[in-house]
Amino acid sequence: MTDCIFCKIVSGVIPSKKLYEDNDVIAFHDIHPIAPVHFLLVPKLHVAGLSNCALEHQALLGRLLLLAPKLAGEQGLDGFRTMINTGKSGGQEVFHLHVHVFGGGAVLPKV
Ligand code: 5GP
Ligand code: ZN
């Protein structure tokens, strides 16, 4: 996926403020944060979005969600919000699966 921004971040072609990396997942701070702490959990494997996931991605999806509280805690958050935008009409702009994690500062509005 040569034209995918997040694949380029995974391969190091585009720099990022990385906060975590293992064999399958990387996490980095969002370039346009909407909260005092706002980072993205991204699988190294290129999958366009949640609608493109299948049973083979089940463990990876679990890994992403389990990392959210661990990394949020390391960033000093005692609570946080997760968001997965899916598809254009779901607000997705980068078509490489990612989980937003954000929090800190003011209490988040109820959704
Ligand atoms: P989406 O709307 O697809 O769920 O979110 C994409 C997110 O990626 C946006 O919050 C946007 O600010 C972030 N983003 C887009 N390009 C880059 C980049 O080059 N570096 C980083 N760190 N974040 C990016
Ligand atoms: Zn990609």
Short mmCIF file of C-alpha atoms in Angstrom, two decimals, residues 9-109:
data_model
loop_
_atom_site.label_atom_id
_atom_site.label_comp_id
_atom_site.label_asym_id
_atom_site.label_seq_id
_atom_site.Cartn_x
_atom_site.Cartn_y
_atom_site.Cartn_z
CA ILE A 9 4.43 5.74 9.20
CA VAL A 10 4.71 2.00 9.95
CA SER A 11 7.71 1.71 7.60
CA GLY A 12 9.28 4.89 8.96
CA VAL A 13 9.09 6.80 5.65
CA ILE A 14 6.90 9.40 7.38
CA PRO A 15 8.02 10.34 10.90
CA SER A 16 5.65 10.16 13.85
CA LYS A 17 5.69 10.71 17.60
CA LYS A 18 5.64 7.03 18.47
CA LEU A 19 4.61 5.88 21.92
CA TYR A 20 4.49 2.13 21.40
CA GLU A 21 5.57 -0.51 18.91
CA ASP A 22 5.60 -4.30 18.76
CA ASN A 23 5.62 -6.81 15.91
CA ASP A 24 2.00 -6.18 14.98
CA VAL A 25 0.96 -2.78 16.29
CA ILE A 26 2.25 0.75 16.47
CA ALA A 27 0.85 3.71 18.39
CA PHE A 28 1.65 7.35 17.72
CA HIS A 29 0.29 10.76 18.65
CA ASP A 30 -2.30 12.22 16.30
CA ILE A 31 -0.90 15.10 14.24
CA HIS A 32 -4.06 17.15 14.93
CA PRO A 33 -5.03 16.25 18.51
CA ILE A 34 -8.59 16.96 19.63
CA ALA A 35 -7.73 16.43 23.31
CA PRO A 36 -4.66 16.95 25.52
CA VAL A 37 -3.77 13.30 24.89
CA HIS A 38 -4.79 11.87 21.52
CA PHE A 39 -3.02 8.92 19.98
CA LEU A 40 -3.77 6.29 17.37
CA LEU A 41 -3.42 2.53 17.65
CA VAL A 42 -2.57 1.13 14.23
CA PRO A 43 -2.03 -2.45 13.06
CA LYS A 44 1.13 -2.82 10.96
CA LEU A 45 -0.89 -4.92 8.53
CA HIS A 46 -2.74 -2.77 6.02
CA VAL A 47 -6.47 -3.28 6.53
CA ALA A 48 -8.61 -0.44 5.17
CA GLY A 49 -11.06 -0.32 8.06
CA LEU A 50 -13.37 -2.17 10.41
CA SER A 51 -15.66 -3.14 7.52
CA ASN A 52 -12.73 -4.90 5.87
CA CYS A 53 -11.99 -7.07 8.89
CA ALA A 54 -12.81 -10.76 9.02
CA LEU A 55 -12.34 -13.63 11.46
CA GLU A 56 -8.61 -13.67 10.66
CA HIS A 57 -8.35 -10.19 12.19
CA GLN A 58 -10.12 -11.09 15.42
CA ALA A 59 -6.96 -11.45 17.50
CA LEU A 60 -5.49 -8.25 16.09
CA LEU A 61 -8.65 -6.30 16.95
CA GLY A 62 -8.45 -7.68 20.48
CA ARG A 63 -4.79 -6.66 20.72
CA LEU A 64 -5.64 -3.08 19.69
CA LEU A 65 -8.39 -2.79 22.31
CA LEU A 66 -6.29 -4.33 25.08
CA LEU A 67 -3.47 -1.91 24.36
CA ALA A 68 -5.78 1.11 24.69
CA PRO A 69 -6.04 1.15 28.53
CA LYS A 70 -2.40 0.16 28.95
CA LEU A 71 -1.07 3.00 26.78
CA ALA A 72 -3.68 5.47 28.02
CA GLY A 73 -2.52 4.73 31.58
CA GLU A 74 1.10 5.25 30.57
CA GLN A 75 0.06 8.63 29.14
CA GLY A 76 -1.38 9.56 32.53
CA LEU A 77 -5.05 9.09 31.65
CA ASP A 78 -7.32 7.49 34.25
CA GLY A 79 -10.16 7.50 31.75
CA PHE A 80 -10.29 7.88 28.02
CA ARG A 81 -12.47 7.60 24.94
CA THR A 82 -11.91 5.28 22.00
CA MET A 83 -13.22 5.90 18.49
CA ILE A 84 -13.03 3.92 15.27
CA ASN A 85 -14.31 5.90 12.32
CA THR A 86 -15.42 3.53 9.59
CA GLY A 87 -16.04 4.51 5.98
CA LYS A 88 -16.39 7.99 4.48
CA SER A 89 -19.85 8.49 5.97
CA GLY A 90 -18.47 7.34 9.32
CA GLY A 91 -15.91 10.12 9.27
CA GLN A 92 -12.93 8.00 8.26
CA GLU A 93 -10.23 9.96 6.41
CA VAL A 94 -7.28 7.58 6.53
CA PHE A 95 -8.22 4.20 5.10
CA HIS A 96 -5.88 2.12 7.22
CA LEU A 97 -7.61 0.74 10.31
CA HIS A 98 -6.90 2.73 13.48
CA VAL A 99 -8.32 3.25 16.93
CA HIS A 100 -8.33 6.80 18.30
CA VAL A 101 -7.65 7.07 22.03
CA PHE A 102 -8.13 10.46 23.63
CA GLY A 103 -8.65 12.11 26.96
CA GLY A 104 -7.22 14.45 29.54
CA GLY A 105 -8.28 17.90 30.53
CA ALA A 106 -11.97 18.69 30.41
CA VAL A 107 -14.66 16.07 30.91
CA LEU A 108 -15.68 14.72 27.52
CA PRO A 109 -19.22 15.44 26.31
#
